[in-house]
PDB file of C-alpha atoms in Angstrom:
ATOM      1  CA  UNK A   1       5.429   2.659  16.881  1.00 81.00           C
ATOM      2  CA  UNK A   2       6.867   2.122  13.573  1.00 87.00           C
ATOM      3  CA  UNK A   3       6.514   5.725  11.067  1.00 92.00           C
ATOM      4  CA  UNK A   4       7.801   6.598   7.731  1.00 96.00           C
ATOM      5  CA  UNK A   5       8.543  10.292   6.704  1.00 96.00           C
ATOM      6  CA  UNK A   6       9.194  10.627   2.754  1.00 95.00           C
ATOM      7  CA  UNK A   7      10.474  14.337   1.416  1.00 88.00           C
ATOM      8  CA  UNK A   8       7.356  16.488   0.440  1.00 82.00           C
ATOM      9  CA  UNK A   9       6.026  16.970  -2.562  1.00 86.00           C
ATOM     10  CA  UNK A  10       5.631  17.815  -5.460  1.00 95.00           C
ATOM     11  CA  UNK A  11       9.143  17.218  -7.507  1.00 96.00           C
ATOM     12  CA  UNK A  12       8.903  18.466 -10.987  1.00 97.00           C
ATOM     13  CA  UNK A  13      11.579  17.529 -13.090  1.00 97.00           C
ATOM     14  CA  UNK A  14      13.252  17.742 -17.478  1.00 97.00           C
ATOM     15  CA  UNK A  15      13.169  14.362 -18.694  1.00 97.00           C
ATOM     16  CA  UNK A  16      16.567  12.796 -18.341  1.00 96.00           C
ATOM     17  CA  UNK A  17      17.166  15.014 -14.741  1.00 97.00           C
ATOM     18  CA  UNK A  18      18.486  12.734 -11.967  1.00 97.00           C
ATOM     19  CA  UNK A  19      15.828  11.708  -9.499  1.00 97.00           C
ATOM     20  CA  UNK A  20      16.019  11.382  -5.452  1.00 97.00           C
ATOM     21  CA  UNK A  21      13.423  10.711  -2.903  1.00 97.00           C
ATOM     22  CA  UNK A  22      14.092  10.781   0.742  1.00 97.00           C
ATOM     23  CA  UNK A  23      12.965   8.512   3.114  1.00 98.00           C
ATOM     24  CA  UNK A  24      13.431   8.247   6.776  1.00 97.00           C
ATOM     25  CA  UNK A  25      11.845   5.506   8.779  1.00 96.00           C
ATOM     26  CA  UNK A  26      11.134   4.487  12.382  1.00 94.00           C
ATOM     27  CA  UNK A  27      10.716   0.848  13.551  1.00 89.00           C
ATOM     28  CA  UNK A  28      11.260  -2.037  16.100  1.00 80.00           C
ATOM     29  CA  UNK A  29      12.839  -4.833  15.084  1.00 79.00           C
ATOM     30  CA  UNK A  30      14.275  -5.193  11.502  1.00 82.00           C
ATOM     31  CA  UNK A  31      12.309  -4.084   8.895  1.00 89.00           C
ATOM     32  CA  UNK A  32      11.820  -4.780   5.319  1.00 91.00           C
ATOM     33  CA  UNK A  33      11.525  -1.904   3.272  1.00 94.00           C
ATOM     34  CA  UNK A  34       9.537  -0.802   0.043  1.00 94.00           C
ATOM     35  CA  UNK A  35       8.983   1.381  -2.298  1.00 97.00           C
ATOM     36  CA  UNK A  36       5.360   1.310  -4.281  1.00 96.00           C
ATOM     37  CA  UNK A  37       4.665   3.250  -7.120  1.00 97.00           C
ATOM     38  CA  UNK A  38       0.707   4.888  -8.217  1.00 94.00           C
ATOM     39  CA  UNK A  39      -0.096   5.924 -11.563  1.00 92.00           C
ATOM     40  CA  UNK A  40      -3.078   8.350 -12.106  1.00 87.00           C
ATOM     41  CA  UNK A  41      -5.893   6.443 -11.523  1.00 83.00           C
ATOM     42  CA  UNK A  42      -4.603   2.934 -10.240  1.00 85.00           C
ATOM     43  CA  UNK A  43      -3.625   0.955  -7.226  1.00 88.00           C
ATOM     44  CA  UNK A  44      -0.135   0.946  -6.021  1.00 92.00           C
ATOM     45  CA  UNK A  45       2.546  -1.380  -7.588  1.00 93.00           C
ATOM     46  CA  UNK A  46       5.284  -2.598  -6.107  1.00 93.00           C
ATOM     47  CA  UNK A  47       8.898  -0.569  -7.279  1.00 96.00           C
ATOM     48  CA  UNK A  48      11.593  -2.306  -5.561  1.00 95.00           C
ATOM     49  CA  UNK A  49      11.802  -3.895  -1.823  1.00 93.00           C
ATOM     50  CA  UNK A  50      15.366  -4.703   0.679  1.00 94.00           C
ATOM     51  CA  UNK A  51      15.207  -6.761   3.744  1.00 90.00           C
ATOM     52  CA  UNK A  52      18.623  -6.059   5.259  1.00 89.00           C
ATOM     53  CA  UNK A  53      20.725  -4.028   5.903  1.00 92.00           C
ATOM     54  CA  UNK A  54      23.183  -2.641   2.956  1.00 94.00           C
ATOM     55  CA  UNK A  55      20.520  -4.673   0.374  1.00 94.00           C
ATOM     56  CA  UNK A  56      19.977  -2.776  -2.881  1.00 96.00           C
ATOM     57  CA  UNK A  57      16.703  -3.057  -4.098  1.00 95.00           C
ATOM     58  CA  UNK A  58      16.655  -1.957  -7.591  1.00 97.00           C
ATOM     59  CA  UNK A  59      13.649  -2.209 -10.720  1.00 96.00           C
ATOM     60  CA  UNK A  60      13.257  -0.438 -13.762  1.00 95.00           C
ATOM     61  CA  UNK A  61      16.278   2.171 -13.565  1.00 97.00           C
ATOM     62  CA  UNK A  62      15.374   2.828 -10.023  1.00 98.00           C
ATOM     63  CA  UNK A  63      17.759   1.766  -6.758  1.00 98.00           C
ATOM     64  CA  UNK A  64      17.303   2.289  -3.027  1.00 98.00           C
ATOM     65  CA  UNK A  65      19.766   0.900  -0.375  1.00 97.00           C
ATOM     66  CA  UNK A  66      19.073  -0.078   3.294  1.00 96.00           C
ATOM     67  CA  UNK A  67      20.989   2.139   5.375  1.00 96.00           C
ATOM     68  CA  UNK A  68      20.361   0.837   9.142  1.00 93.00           C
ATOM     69  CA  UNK A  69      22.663   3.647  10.356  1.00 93.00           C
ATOM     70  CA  UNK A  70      21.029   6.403   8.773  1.00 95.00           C
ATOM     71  CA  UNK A  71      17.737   4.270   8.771  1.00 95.00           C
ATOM     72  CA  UNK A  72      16.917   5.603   5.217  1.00 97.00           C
ATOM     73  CA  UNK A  73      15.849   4.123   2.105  1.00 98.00           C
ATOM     74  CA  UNK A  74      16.243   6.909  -0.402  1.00 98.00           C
ATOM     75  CA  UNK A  75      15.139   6.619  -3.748  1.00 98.00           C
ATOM     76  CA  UNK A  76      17.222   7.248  -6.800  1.00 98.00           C
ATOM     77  CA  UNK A  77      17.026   6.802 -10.667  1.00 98.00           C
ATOM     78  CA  UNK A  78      19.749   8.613 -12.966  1.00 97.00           C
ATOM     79  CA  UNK A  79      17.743   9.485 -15.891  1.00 96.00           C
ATOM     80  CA  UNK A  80      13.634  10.143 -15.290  1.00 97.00           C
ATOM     81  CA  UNK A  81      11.483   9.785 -18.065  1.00 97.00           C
ATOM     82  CA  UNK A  82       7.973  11.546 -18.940  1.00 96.00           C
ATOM     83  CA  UNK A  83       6.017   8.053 -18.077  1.00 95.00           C
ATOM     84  CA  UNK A  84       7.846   7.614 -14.395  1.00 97.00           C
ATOM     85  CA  UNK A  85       4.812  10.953 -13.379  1.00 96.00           C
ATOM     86  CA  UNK A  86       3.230   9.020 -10.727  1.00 96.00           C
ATOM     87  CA  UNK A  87       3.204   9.420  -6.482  1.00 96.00           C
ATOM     88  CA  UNK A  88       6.280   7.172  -4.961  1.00 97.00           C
ATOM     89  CA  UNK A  89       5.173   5.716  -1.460  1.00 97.00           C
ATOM     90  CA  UNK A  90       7.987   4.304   0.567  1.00 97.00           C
ATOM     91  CA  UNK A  91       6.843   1.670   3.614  1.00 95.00           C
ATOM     92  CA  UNK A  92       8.036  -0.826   6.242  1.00 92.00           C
ATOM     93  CA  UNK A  93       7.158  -4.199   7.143  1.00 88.00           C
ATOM     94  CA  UNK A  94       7.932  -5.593  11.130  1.00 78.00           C
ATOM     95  CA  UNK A  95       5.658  -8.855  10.498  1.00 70.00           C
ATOM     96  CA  UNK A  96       6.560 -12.207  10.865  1.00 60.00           C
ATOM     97  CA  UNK A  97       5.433 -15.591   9.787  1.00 52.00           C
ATOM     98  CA  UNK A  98       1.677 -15.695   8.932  1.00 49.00           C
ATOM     99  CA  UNK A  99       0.217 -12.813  10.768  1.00 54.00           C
ATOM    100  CA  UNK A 100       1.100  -8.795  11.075  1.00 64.00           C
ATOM    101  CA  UNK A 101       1.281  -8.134   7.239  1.00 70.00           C
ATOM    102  CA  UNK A 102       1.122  -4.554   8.681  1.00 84.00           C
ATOM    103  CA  UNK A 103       2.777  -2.457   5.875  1.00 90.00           C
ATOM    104  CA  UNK A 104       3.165   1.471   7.129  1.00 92.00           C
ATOM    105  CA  UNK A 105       3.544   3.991   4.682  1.00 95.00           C
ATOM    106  CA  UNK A 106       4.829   7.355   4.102  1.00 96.00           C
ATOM    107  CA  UNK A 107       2.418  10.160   2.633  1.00 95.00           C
ATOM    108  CA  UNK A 108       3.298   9.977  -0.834  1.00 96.00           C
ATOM    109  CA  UNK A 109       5.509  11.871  -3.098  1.00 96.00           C
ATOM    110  CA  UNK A 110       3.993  12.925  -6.354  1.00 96.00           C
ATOM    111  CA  UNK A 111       6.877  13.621  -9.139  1.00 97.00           C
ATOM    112  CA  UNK A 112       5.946  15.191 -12.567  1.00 97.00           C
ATOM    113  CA  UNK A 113       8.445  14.591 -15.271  1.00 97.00           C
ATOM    114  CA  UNK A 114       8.132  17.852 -18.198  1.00 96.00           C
ATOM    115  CA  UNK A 115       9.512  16.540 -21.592  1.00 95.00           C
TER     116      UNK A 115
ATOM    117  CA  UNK B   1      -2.156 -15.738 -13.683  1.00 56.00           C
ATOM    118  CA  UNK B   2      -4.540 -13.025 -13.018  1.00 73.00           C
ATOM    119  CA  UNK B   3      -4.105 -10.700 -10.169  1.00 90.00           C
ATOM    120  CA  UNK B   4      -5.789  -9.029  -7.951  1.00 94.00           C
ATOM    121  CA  UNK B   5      -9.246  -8.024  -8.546  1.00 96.00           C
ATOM    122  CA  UNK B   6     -11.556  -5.993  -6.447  1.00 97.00           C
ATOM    123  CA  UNK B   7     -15.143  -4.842  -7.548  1.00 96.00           C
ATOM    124  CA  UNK B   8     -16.677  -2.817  -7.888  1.00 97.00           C
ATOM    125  CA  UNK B   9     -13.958  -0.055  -9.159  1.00 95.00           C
ATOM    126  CA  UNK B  10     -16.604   3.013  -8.342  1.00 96.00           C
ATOM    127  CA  UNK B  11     -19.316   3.226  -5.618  1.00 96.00           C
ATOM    128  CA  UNK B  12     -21.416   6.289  -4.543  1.00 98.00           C
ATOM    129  CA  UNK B  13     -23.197   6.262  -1.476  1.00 97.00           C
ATOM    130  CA  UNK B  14     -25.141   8.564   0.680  1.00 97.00           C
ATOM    131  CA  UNK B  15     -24.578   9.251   4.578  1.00 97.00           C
ATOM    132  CA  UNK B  16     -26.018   6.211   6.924  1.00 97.00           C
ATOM    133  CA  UNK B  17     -25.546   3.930   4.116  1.00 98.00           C
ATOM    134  CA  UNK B  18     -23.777   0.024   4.093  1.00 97.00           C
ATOM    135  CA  UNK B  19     -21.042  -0.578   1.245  1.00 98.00           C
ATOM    136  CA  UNK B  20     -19.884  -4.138   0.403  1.00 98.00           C
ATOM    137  CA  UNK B  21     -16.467  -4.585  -1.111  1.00 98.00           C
ATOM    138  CA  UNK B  22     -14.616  -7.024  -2.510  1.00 98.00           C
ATOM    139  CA  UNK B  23     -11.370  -8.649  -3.034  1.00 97.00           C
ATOM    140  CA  UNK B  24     -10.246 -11.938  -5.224  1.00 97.00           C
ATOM    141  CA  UNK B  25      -6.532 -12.900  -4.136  1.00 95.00           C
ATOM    142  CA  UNK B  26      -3.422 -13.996  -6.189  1.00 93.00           C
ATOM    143  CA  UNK B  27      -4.491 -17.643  -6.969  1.00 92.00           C
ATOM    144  CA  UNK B  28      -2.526 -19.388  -4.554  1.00 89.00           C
ATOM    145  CA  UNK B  29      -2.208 -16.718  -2.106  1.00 90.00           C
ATOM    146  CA  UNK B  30      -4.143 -17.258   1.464  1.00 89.00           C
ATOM    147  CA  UNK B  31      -3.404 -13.863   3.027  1.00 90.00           C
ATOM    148  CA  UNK B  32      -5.618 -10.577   2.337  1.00 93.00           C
ATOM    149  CA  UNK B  33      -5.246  -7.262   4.032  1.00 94.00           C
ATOM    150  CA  UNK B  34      -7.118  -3.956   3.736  1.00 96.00           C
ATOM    151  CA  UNK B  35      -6.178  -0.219   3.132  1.00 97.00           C
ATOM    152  CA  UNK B  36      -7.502   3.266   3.387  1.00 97.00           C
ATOM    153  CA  UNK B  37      -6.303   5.350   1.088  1.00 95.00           C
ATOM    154  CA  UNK B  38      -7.799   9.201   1.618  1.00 95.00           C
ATOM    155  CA  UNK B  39      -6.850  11.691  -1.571  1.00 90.00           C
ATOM    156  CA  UNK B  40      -3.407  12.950  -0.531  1.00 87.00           C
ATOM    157  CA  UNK B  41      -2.384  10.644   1.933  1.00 91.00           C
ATOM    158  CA  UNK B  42      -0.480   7.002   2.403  1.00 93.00           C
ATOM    159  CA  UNK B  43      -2.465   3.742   2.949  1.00 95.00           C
ATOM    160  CA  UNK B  44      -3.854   3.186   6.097  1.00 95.00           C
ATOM    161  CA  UNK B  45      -4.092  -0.332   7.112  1.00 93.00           C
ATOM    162  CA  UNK B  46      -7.848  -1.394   8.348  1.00 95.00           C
ATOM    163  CA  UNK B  47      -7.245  -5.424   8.840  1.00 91.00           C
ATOM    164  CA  UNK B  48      -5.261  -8.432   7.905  1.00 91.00           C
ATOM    165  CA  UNK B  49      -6.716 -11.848   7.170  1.00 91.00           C
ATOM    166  CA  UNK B  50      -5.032 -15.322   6.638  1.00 87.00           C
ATOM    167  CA  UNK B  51      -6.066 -18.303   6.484  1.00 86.00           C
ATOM    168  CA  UNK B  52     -10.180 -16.539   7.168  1.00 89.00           C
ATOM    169  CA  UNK B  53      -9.119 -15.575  10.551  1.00 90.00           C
ATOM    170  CA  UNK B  54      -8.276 -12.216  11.267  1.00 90.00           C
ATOM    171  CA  UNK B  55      -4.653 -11.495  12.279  1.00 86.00           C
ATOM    172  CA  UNK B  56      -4.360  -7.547  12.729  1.00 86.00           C
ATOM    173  CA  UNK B  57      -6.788  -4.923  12.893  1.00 89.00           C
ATOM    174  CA  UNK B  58      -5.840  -1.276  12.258  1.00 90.00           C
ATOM    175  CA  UNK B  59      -7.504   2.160  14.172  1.00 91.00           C
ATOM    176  CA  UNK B  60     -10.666   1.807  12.503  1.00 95.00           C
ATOM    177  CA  UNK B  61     -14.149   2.268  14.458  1.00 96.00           C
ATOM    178  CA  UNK B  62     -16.490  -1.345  14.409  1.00 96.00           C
ATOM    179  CA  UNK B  63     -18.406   0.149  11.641  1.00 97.00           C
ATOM    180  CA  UNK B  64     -15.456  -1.450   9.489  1.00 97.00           C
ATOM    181  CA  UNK B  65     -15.820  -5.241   9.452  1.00 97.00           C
ATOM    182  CA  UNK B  66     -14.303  -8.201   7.296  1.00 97.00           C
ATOM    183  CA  UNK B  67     -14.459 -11.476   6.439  1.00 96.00           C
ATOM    184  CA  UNK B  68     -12.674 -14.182   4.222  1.00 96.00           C
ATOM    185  CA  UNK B  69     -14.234 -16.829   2.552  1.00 96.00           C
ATOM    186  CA  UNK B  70     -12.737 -20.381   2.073  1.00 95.00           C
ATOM    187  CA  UNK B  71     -11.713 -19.611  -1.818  1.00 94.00           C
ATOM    188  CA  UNK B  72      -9.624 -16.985  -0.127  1.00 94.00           C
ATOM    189  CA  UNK B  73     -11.725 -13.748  -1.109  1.00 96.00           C
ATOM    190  CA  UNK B  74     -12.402 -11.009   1.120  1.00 97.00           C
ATOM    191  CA  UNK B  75     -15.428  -8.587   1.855  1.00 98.00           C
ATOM    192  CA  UNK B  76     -14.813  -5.307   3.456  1.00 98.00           C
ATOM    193  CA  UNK B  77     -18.063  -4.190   5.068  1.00 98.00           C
ATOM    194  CA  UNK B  78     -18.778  -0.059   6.337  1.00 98.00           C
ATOM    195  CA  UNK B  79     -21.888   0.581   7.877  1.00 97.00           C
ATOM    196  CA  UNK B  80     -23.441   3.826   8.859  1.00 98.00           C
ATOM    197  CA  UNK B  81     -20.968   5.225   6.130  1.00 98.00           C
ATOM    198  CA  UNK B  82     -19.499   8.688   6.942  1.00 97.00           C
ATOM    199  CA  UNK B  83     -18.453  11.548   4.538  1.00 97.00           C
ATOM    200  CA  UNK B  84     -15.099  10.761   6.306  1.00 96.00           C
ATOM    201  CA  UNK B  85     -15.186   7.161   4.522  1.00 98.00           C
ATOM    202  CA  UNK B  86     -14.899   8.568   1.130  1.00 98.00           C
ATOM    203  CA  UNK B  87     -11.582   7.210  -0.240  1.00 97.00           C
ATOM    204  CA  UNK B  88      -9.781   4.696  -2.457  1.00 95.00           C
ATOM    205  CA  UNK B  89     -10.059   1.066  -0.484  1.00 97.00           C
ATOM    206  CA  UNK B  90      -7.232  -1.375  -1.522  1.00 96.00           C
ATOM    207  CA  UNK B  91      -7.074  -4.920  -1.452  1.00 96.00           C
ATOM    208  CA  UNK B  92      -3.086  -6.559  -0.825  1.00 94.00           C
ATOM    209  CA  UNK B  93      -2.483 -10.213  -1.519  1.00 93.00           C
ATOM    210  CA  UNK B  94      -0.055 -11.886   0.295  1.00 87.00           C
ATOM    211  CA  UNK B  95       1.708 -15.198  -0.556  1.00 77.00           C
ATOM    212  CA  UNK B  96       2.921 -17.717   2.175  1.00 62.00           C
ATOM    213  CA  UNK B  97       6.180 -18.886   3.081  1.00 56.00           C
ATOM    214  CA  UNK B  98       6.774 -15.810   5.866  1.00 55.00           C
ATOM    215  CA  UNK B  99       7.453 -13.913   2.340  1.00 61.00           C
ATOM    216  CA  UNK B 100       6.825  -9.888   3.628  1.00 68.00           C
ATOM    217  CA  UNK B 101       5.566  -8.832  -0.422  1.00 81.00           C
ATOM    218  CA  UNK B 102       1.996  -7.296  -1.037  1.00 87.00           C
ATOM    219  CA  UNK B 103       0.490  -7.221  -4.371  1.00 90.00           C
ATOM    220  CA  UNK B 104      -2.143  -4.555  -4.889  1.00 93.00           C
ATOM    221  CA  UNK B 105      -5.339  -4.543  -6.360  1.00 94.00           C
ATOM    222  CA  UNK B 106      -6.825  -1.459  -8.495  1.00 94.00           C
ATOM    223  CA  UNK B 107      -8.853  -0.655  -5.701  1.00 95.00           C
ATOM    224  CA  UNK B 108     -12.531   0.905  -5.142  1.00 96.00           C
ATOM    225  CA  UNK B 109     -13.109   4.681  -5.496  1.00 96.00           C
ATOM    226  CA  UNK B 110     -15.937   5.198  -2.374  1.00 98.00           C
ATOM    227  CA  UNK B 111     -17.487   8.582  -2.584  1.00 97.00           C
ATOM    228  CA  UNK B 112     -20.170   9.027   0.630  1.00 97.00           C
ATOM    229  CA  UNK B 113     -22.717  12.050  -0.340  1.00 96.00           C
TER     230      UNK B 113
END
């Protein structure tokens, strides 16, 4: 089955420090790959997605590139700020067509960002 | 164009009690699924629903049932609720097109007493 294992938490981290999140996955087929973001308090919003292989996904400062070979899709961003505190959830898609919107996620990494 | 709303955004129930939520789509957007989200953890997915059939059901016991309506809205339905069932329940809308995107709602804090 398909599984997602993200680095635990918690990262704490100075404002402008340079930011990685791991994330391994396991799947059939080809996924597509996300990372969703939760603030304190909310639902989960949608950071930055790849479908391929070698794709960069990249939103708000933040990047993460398909790597079928090392099937990761770490997360990176080269200067965090105070207001990017929030739990990162990477996750994988294996649907198709109009059925098996199945996403699986990882546990959740929650990063706190100290001015 | 507003997104996507669920109500109500707190609920507090007691043990061997029936909770009703619900979920308003993306206009334009036929697909809904549902999530389990327990403090600490990842989403868990609980069912898929396009078109008001259901497509995919996750490893949830048959007290968890859905439905979608023809406006494309969604009810999530737990009877004989657990203390287990406390947790946040999201709603995902999903456009058409084969298009693999989910768009959150704020979800529903469930606390079971």
């Amino acid at each position: 089955g398909n599984s997602v294992t993200q680095m635990e938490g918690p990262v704490t981290l100075s404002e402008e420090a340079f930011l990685t999140i791991n994330c391994t996955y396991t799947a059939t087929g080809y996924p597509s790959l996300f990372w969703y973001v939760q603030y304190p308090g909310e639902g989960l919003q949608l950071l930055l997605k790849a479908t391929k292989a070698d794709d960069k996904g990249s939103n708000k400062g933040f990047e993460a590139t398909y790597r079928k070979e090392t099937t990761s899709f770490h997360l990176e961003k080269g200067s965090v700020q105070v207001s990017d505190s929030a739990v990162y959830f990477c996750a994988l898609w294996t649907g198709s067509g109009g059925s098996n919107y199945k996403l699986t996620f990882g546990k959740g990494t929650l990063l706190t960002v100290n001015p | 164009d507003a997104g996507v709303t669920q109500s109500p955004t707190h609920l507090i129930k007691t043990r061997g009690q029936h909770v009703t939520l619900r979920c308003s789509p993306i206009s334009g957007h036929k697909s809904v699924s549902w999530y389990q989200q327990v403090l600490g953890q990842g989403p868990q997915f609980i069912f898929q629903y396009y078109e008001k059939e259901e497509r995919g059901r996750g490893n949830f016991p048959d007290r968890f049932s859905a439905r979608q309506f023809p406006n494309y809205s969604s009810e999530l339905n737990v009877n004989a609720l657990l203390l287990g069932d406390s947790a946040l329940y999201l709603c995902a809308s999903i456009g058409g097109g084969g298009t693999d995107t989910q768009y959150f709602g704020p979800g529903t804090r469930l606390t079971v007493l």
